Tab-separated table of C-alpha atoms in Angstrom:
chain	number	residue	atom	x	y	z
X	1	MET	CA	19.009	-46.148	14.451
X	2	PRO	CA	16.316	-44.467	16.581
X	3	LYS	CA	14.736	-41.334	15.179
X	4	LYS	CA	15.688	-38.006	16.671
X	5	PRO	CA	13.014	-36.353	18.804
X	6	VAL	CA	10.741	-33.952	16.985
X	7	THR	CA	12.084	-31.172	19.212
X	8	ASP	CA	15.447	-31.473	17.439
X	9	LYS	CA	13.951	-30.410	14.120
X	10	PRO	CA	15.015	-26.959	12.926
X	11	VAL	CA	12.559	-24.071	13.058
X	12	THR	CA	11.515	-22.323	9.857
X	13	LEU	CA	10.325	-18.738	10.026
X	14	ALA	CA	8.834	-16.774	7.138
X	15	THR	CA	8.169	-13.049	6.782
X	16	TRP	CA	6.106	-11.507	4.003
X	17	ASN	CA	4.558	-8.161	3.164
X	18	ILE	CA	1.401	-9.659	1.706
X	19	ASN	CA	-0.143	-6.352	0.571
X	20	SER	CA	-3.711	-7.290	1.606
X	21	VAL	CA	-4.173	-10.769	3.012
X	22	ARG	CA	-7.776	-11.156	1.841
X	23	ALA	CA	-6.859	-10.241	-1.734
X	24	ARG	CA	-4.107	-12.867	-1.822
X	25	LEU	CA	-5.544	-15.937	-0.108
X	26	PRO	CA	-4.889	-18.231	-3.123
X	27	LEU	CA	-1.295	-16.969	-3.215
X	28	MET	CA	-0.955	-17.558	0.530
X	29	ASP	CA	-2.430	-21.028	0.227
X	30	ALA	CA	0.076	-21.947	-2.488
X	31	PHE	CA	2.953	-20.663	-0.387
X	32	LEU	CA	1.885	-22.514	2.758
X	33	ARG	CA	1.308	-25.759	0.884
X	34	GLN	CA	4.783	-25.622	-0.647
X	35	HIS	CA	6.899	-24.222	2.184
X	36	ASP	CA	4.904	-24.845	5.389
X	37	PRO	CA	6.946	-22.623	7.777
X	38	ASP	CA	6.629	-23.189	11.519
X	39	ILE	CA	6.140	-19.455	12.083
X	40	LEU	CA	4.735	-16.918	9.650
X	41	CYS	CA	4.871	-13.128	10.025
X	42	LEU	CA	2.829	-10.888	7.753
X	43	GLN	CA	2.872	-7.153	7.158
X	44	GLU	CA	0.374	-4.874	5.441
X	45	THR	CA	-2.539	-7.213	6.107
X	46	LYS	CA	-5.009	-4.349	5.483
X	47	VAL	CA	-7.921	-5.790	7.452
X	48	LYS	CA	-9.432	-5.104	10.858
X	49	ASP	CA	-9.124	-7.873	13.429
X	50	GLU	CA	-12.767	-8.994	13.408
X	51	ASP	CA	-12.682	-9.489	9.625
X	52	PHE	CA	-9.425	-11.417	9.442
X	53	PRO	CA	-9.674	-14.610	7.307
X	54	HIS	CA	-8.629	-17.158	9.938
X	55	GLU	CA	-9.959	-20.234	8.139
X	56	LEU	CA	-7.015	-20.811	5.801
X	57	PHE	CA	-4.447	-20.480	8.567
X	58	GLU	CA	-6.424	-22.779	10.849
X	59	GLN	CA	-6.586	-25.370	8.068
X	60	ARG	CA	-2.835	-25.171	7.541
X	61	GLY	CA	-2.097	-25.871	11.208
X	62	TYR	CA	-1.492	-22.395	12.603
X	63	ALA	CA	-3.454	-22.828	15.808
X	64	HIS	CA	-1.799	-19.813	17.409
X	65	ARG	CA	-2.548	-16.481	15.733
X	66	LEU	CA	-1.752	-12.964	16.910
X	67	ILE	CA	-3.424	-10.202	14.913
X	68	HIS	CA	-2.937	-6.435	15.007
X	69	GLY	CA	-4.899	-5.205	12.035
X	70	GLN	CA	-6.034	-2.004	10.407
X	71	PRO	CA	-8.535	-1.689	7.553
X	72	GLY	CA	-7.241	-0.391	4.238
X	73	TYR	CA	-3.555	-0.207	5.115
X	74	ASN	CA	-0.914	-1.334	7.630
X	75	GLY	CA	-1.606	-4.324	9.872
X	76	VAL	CA	0.739	-7.047	11.149
X	77	ALA	CA	0.210	-10.646	12.239
X	78	ILE	CA	2.114	-13.629	13.653
X	79	PHE	CA	1.057	-17.254	13.100
X	80	ALA	CA	2.639	-20.276	14.759
X	81	LYS	CA	2.070	-24.006	14.930
X	82	ALA	CA	3.503	-24.214	18.453
X	83	PRO	CA	2.199	-22.055	21.318
X	84	VAL	CA	3.284	-18.417	21.425
X	85	THR	CA	2.292	-15.638	23.792
X	86	LEU	CA	1.453	-12.060	22.912
X	87	LYS	CA	4.245	-9.885	24.262
X	88	GLU	CA	3.385	-6.343	23.151
X	89	LYS	CA	2.059	-4.049	20.444
X	90	LEU	CA	4.242	-0.963	20.195
X	91	LYS	CA	3.160	2.427	18.914
X	92	LEU	CA	5.797	3.753	16.520
X	93	ALA	CA	6.690	7.445	16.728
X	94	GLY	CA	3.584	8.113	18.798
X	95	ARG	CA	1.037	6.809	16.281
X	96	ASP	CA	-1.318	3.888	16.754
X	97	ASP	CA	-1.182	2.718	13.167
X	98	ARG	CA	-0.687	-1.015	13.693
X	99	ARG	CA	2.891	-1.483	12.552
X	100	HIS	CA	4.272	-3.753	15.274
X	101	ILE	CA	3.415	-6.908	17.155
X	102	ALA	CA	5.644	-9.134	19.293
X	103	ALA	CA	5.325	-12.704	20.508
X	104	GLU	CA	7.229	-14.738	23.062
X	105	LEU	CA	8.247	-18.159	21.774
X	106	ALA	CA	8.446	-21.286	23.911
X	107	ASP	CA	12.192	-20.907	24.513
X	108	GLY	CA	11.834	-17.305	25.699
X	109	THR	CA	12.881	-15.696	22.424
X	110	ILE	CA	10.900	-12.539	21.634
X	111	LEU	CA	9.840	-12.237	17.993
X	112	HIS	CA	9.155	-8.682	16.770
X	113	ASN	CA	7.237	-8.141	13.546
X	114	TYR	CA	7.580	-4.617	12.084
X	115	TYR	CA	6.173	-2.686	9.174
X	116	VAL	CA	8.160	0.544	8.800
X	117	PRO	CA	6.477	3.395	6.869
X	118	ALA	CA	7.451	3.632	3.207
X	119	GLY	CA	8.090	7.379	3.494
X	120	GLY	CA	6.393	8.784	0.400
X	121	ASP	CA	8.214	9.886	-2.747
X	122	ILE	CA	10.185	12.963	-1.685
X	123	PRO	CA	13.291	12.246	0.447
X	124	ASP	CA	13.097	15.530	2.348
X	125	ALA	CA	11.694	15.610	5.884
X	126	LYS	CA	10.911	19.336	5.620
X	127	LYS	CA	8.857	18.915	2.448
X	128	ASN	CA	7.377	15.475	3.100
X	129	ASP	CA	5.632	14.588	6.364
X	130	LYS	CA	5.648	10.897	5.437
X	131	PHE	CA	9.429	10.894	5.134
X	132	ALA	CA	9.768	12.789	8.419
X	133	HIS	CA	7.568	10.179	10.082
X	134	LYS	CA	9.689	7.358	8.666
X	135	LEU	CA	12.862	8.912	10.080
X	136	ALA	CA	11.138	9.391	13.435
X	137	VAL	CA	10.176	5.706	13.477
X	138	LEU	CA	13.757	4.753	12.627
X	139	ASP	CA	15.089	6.946	15.429
X	140	GLY	CA	12.657	5.382	17.893
X	141	MET	CA	13.648	1.875	16.818
X	142	THR	CA	17.314	2.775	17.328
X	143	LYS	CA	16.646	3.825	20.928
X	144	TRP	CA	14.536	0.710	21.415
X	145	SER	CA	17.366	-1.471	20.052
X	146	ALA	CA	19.861	0.120	22.443
X	147	ALA	CA	17.542	-0.656	25.356
X	148	LEU	CA	17.278	-4.272	24.228
X	149	LYS	CA	21.049	-4.581	24.211
X	150	LYS	CA	21.160	-3.618	27.889
X	151	LYS	CA	18.648	-6.367	28.697
X	152	GLY	CA	20.662	-8.944	26.753
X	153	GLY	CA	17.752	-11.194	25.825
X	154	LYS	CA	17.111	-13.347	22.786
X	155	GLU	CA	15.232	-11.531	20.032
X	156	ILE	CA	14.298	-11.863	16.397
X	157	LEU	CA	13.247	-8.843	14.350
X	158	VAL	CA	11.457	-9.436	11.055
X	159	GLY	CA	9.456	-7.377	8.647
X	160	ASP	CA	9.238	-4.869	5.872
X	161	LEU	CA	11.681	-2.208	7.043
X	162	ASN	CA	11.291	-0.341	3.739
X	163	ILE	CA	15.033	0.378	3.514
X	164	ALA	CA	17.629	-1.351	1.339
X	165	PRO	CA	20.843	-0.646	3.280
X	166	LEU	CA	23.618	-2.134	1.140
X	167	GLU	CA	24.734	-1.235	-2.373
X	168	THR	CA	24.035	-4.840	-3.351
X	169	ASP	CA	20.496	-4.561	-1.938
X	170	VAL	CA	19.415	-2.435	-4.919
X	171	TRP	CA	19.661	-2.806	-8.668
X	172	SER	CA	21.620	0.458	-9.007
X	173	HIS	CA	23.242	2.163	-6.060
X	174	LYS	CA	24.042	5.338	-7.993
X	175	GLN	CA	20.607	5.723	-9.562
X	176	LEU	CA	18.758	5.145	-6.281
X	177	LEU	CA	20.756	7.423	-3.984
X	178	ASP	CA	18.025	10.043	-4.252
X	179	VAL	CA	15.152	7.554	-4.155
X	180	VAL	CA	13.273	6.867	-0.931
X	181	SER	CA	14.385	3.527	0.579
X	182	HIS	CA	18.058	3.900	-0.385
X	183	THR	CA	18.956	7.492	0.485
X	184	PRO	CA	22.015	7.938	2.725
X	185	VAL	CA	19.951	9.252	5.644
X	186	GLU	CA	17.855	6.076	5.567
X	187	THR	CA	20.617	3.531	4.987
X	188	GLU	CA	22.913	5.100	7.560
X	189	GLY	CA	20.010	5.293	10.002
X	190	LEU	CA	19.147	1.629	9.545
X	191	LEU	CA	22.758	0.539	10.006
X	192	LYS	CA	22.925	2.703	13.134
X	193	MET	CA	19.833	0.979	14.453
X	194	GLN	CA	21.351	-2.407	13.668
X	195	ALA	CA	24.546	-1.500	15.504
X	196	ALA	CA	22.619	-0.238	18.553
X	197	ARG	CA	21.570	-3.799	19.393
X	198	GLY	CA	24.299	-5.667	17.577
X	199	TRP	CA	21.605	-7.220	15.376
X	200	ILE	CA	22.811	-9.919	12.993
X	201	ASP	CA	21.386	-9.623	9.474
X	202	ALA	CA	20.262	-13.245	9.156
X	203	VAL	CA	19.871	-13.211	5.390
X	204	ARG	CA	23.262	-11.619	4.765
X	205	HIS	CA	24.806	-14.031	7.269
X	206	ILE	CA	23.884	-16.771	4.790
X	207	VAL	CA	23.957	-14.879	1.463
X	208	PRO	CA	27.236	-12.922	1.175
X	209	PRO	CA	26.890	-9.111	1.081
X	210	SER	CA	28.811	-9.143	-2.200
X	211	GLU	CA	25.852	-10.814	-3.938
X	212	LYS	CA	22.904	-8.872	-5.319
X	213	LEU	CA	19.713	-9.789	-3.485
X	214	TYR	CA	16.217	-8.294	-3.620
X	215	SER	CA	12.835	-8.940	-2.010
X	216	TRP	CA	10.686	-6.273	-3.731
X	217	TRP	CA	9.995	-5.462	-7.379
X	218	SER	CA	7.747	-2.567	-8.380
X	219	TYR	CA	4.326	-3.124	-9.940
X	220	ARG	CA	5.264	-0.288	-12.299
X	221	SER	CA	7.783	-2.446	-14.118
X	222	PRO	CA	6.099	-4.024	-17.186
X	223	ASN	CA	8.455	-7.007	-17.008
X	224	TRP	CA	9.722	-7.085	-13.454
X	225	GLU	CA	11.592	-10.378	-13.763
X	226	LEU	CA	13.479	-9.520	-16.944
X	227	ALA	CA	14.324	-5.996	-15.774
X	228	ASP	CA	15.123	-7.260	-12.254
X	229	LYS	CA	15.150	-3.731	-10.824
X	230	GLY	CA	14.613	-4.874	-7.270
X	231	ARG	CA	15.388	-3.766	-3.743
X	232	ARG	CA	15.883	-5.739	-0.518
X	233	LEU	CA	13.329	-4.024	1.707
X	234	ASP	CA	12.394	-7.039	3.828
X	235	HIS	CA	14.643	-8.255	6.610
X	236	VAL	CA	15.262	-10.813	9.335
X	237	TRP	CA	17.622	-9.869	12.150
X	238	VAL	CA	18.578	-11.879	15.213
X	239	SER	CA	20.325	-11.025	18.455
X	240	PRO	CA	23.933	-12.269	18.697
X	241	GLN	CA	23.033	-15.298	20.853
X	242	LEU	CA	20.997	-16.717	17.973
X	243	GLN	CA	23.647	-16.305	15.269
X	244	PRO	CA	25.081	-19.838	15.732
X	245	ARG	CA	21.597	-21.252	15.094
X	246	LEU	CA	21.258	-19.664	11.634
X	247	LYS	CA	21.368	-22.413	9.025
X	248	HIS	CA	19.604	-21.172	5.894
X	249	ALA	CA	17.969	-18.099	4.391
X	250	GLN	CA	16.180	-17.630	1.096
X	251	VAL	CA	14.051	-15.088	-0.729
X	252	ILE	CA	11.210	-17.023	-2.386
X	253	LYS	CA	11.283	-15.003	-5.592
X	254	ALA	CA	8.880	-17.328	-7.401
X	255	MET	CA	5.965	-15.986	-5.350
X	256	ARG	CA	6.453	-12.555	-6.940
X	257	GLY	CA	5.648	-14.101	-10.302
X	258	MET	CA	2.376	-15.733	-9.251
X	259	GLU	CA	-1.032	-14.460	-10.341
X	260	LYS	CA	-2.186	-11.445	-8.303
X	261	ALA	CA	1.141	-11.416	-6.458
X	262	SER	CA	2.298	-9.035	-3.779
X	263	ASP	CA	5.116	-6.758	-4.916
X	264	HIS	CA	7.160	-8.300	-2.086
X	265	ALA	CA	8.500	-11.847	-2.022
X	266	PRO	CA	8.549	-13.841	1.227
X	267	ILE	CA	11.763	-14.640	3.058
X	268	ILE	CA	12.349	-17.877	4.946
X	269	ILE	CA	15.089	-18.530	7.469
X	270	THR	CA	15.972	-21.784	9.202
X	271	LEU	CA	17.181	-21.891	12.798
X	272	ALA	CA	18.617	-24.936	14.514
X	273	ARG	CA	16.998	-25.818	17.837
């Protein structure tokens, strides 16, 4: 039988808070050699644009690279093997701190890569400016999502949203209710933002919400894998038109156990053409 055209192959998309791309090039190389996604989105690259280490990504076939960097912290990037076009770089809650970049894919889908602020340690907007800023970003993204719904286009949202919305997205719902990333004001706000667009949680579309699932494990844990006190802070959402194309989703937990690992594990989703 004749082979199917290459264009019929599914698309793989990975998202990863790399926590300094230059510090983790061997880790990145190992990941790309093993999983080879068609599109790769990174958060917390921590490097200014002119110093970005392009060589590895060029060698691995990512001829199309969109960079929005910041030295020392923040920074987002999109890499693709097929042509993509820069769509926009949004300022979140009025700050130009390099937390968003968007690309238009060949089929017209807009891919948004976000890095939402962590929010500090105190879950009180009056006492903690970082937490207040996080809530302001979340509110802005909710309004943005509502505007997208009116346009009715095809979109993918990926990134470190720094919120674990479901009880099964954390190791202990009760113990983390007062911990930043799982407080009610954050989880309810994220679900409100999701509803504003009708975003489909791609990972939970594949992995049932009844199952525990994490993408982040603290460096503070002396044996992170045995303790398994994780949180699902990293997400992939798609607009409703793309839901039928979702075929697979997986957190690549093994990367968290590599030498000099990020505290986040990458997520890969597969979309049918």
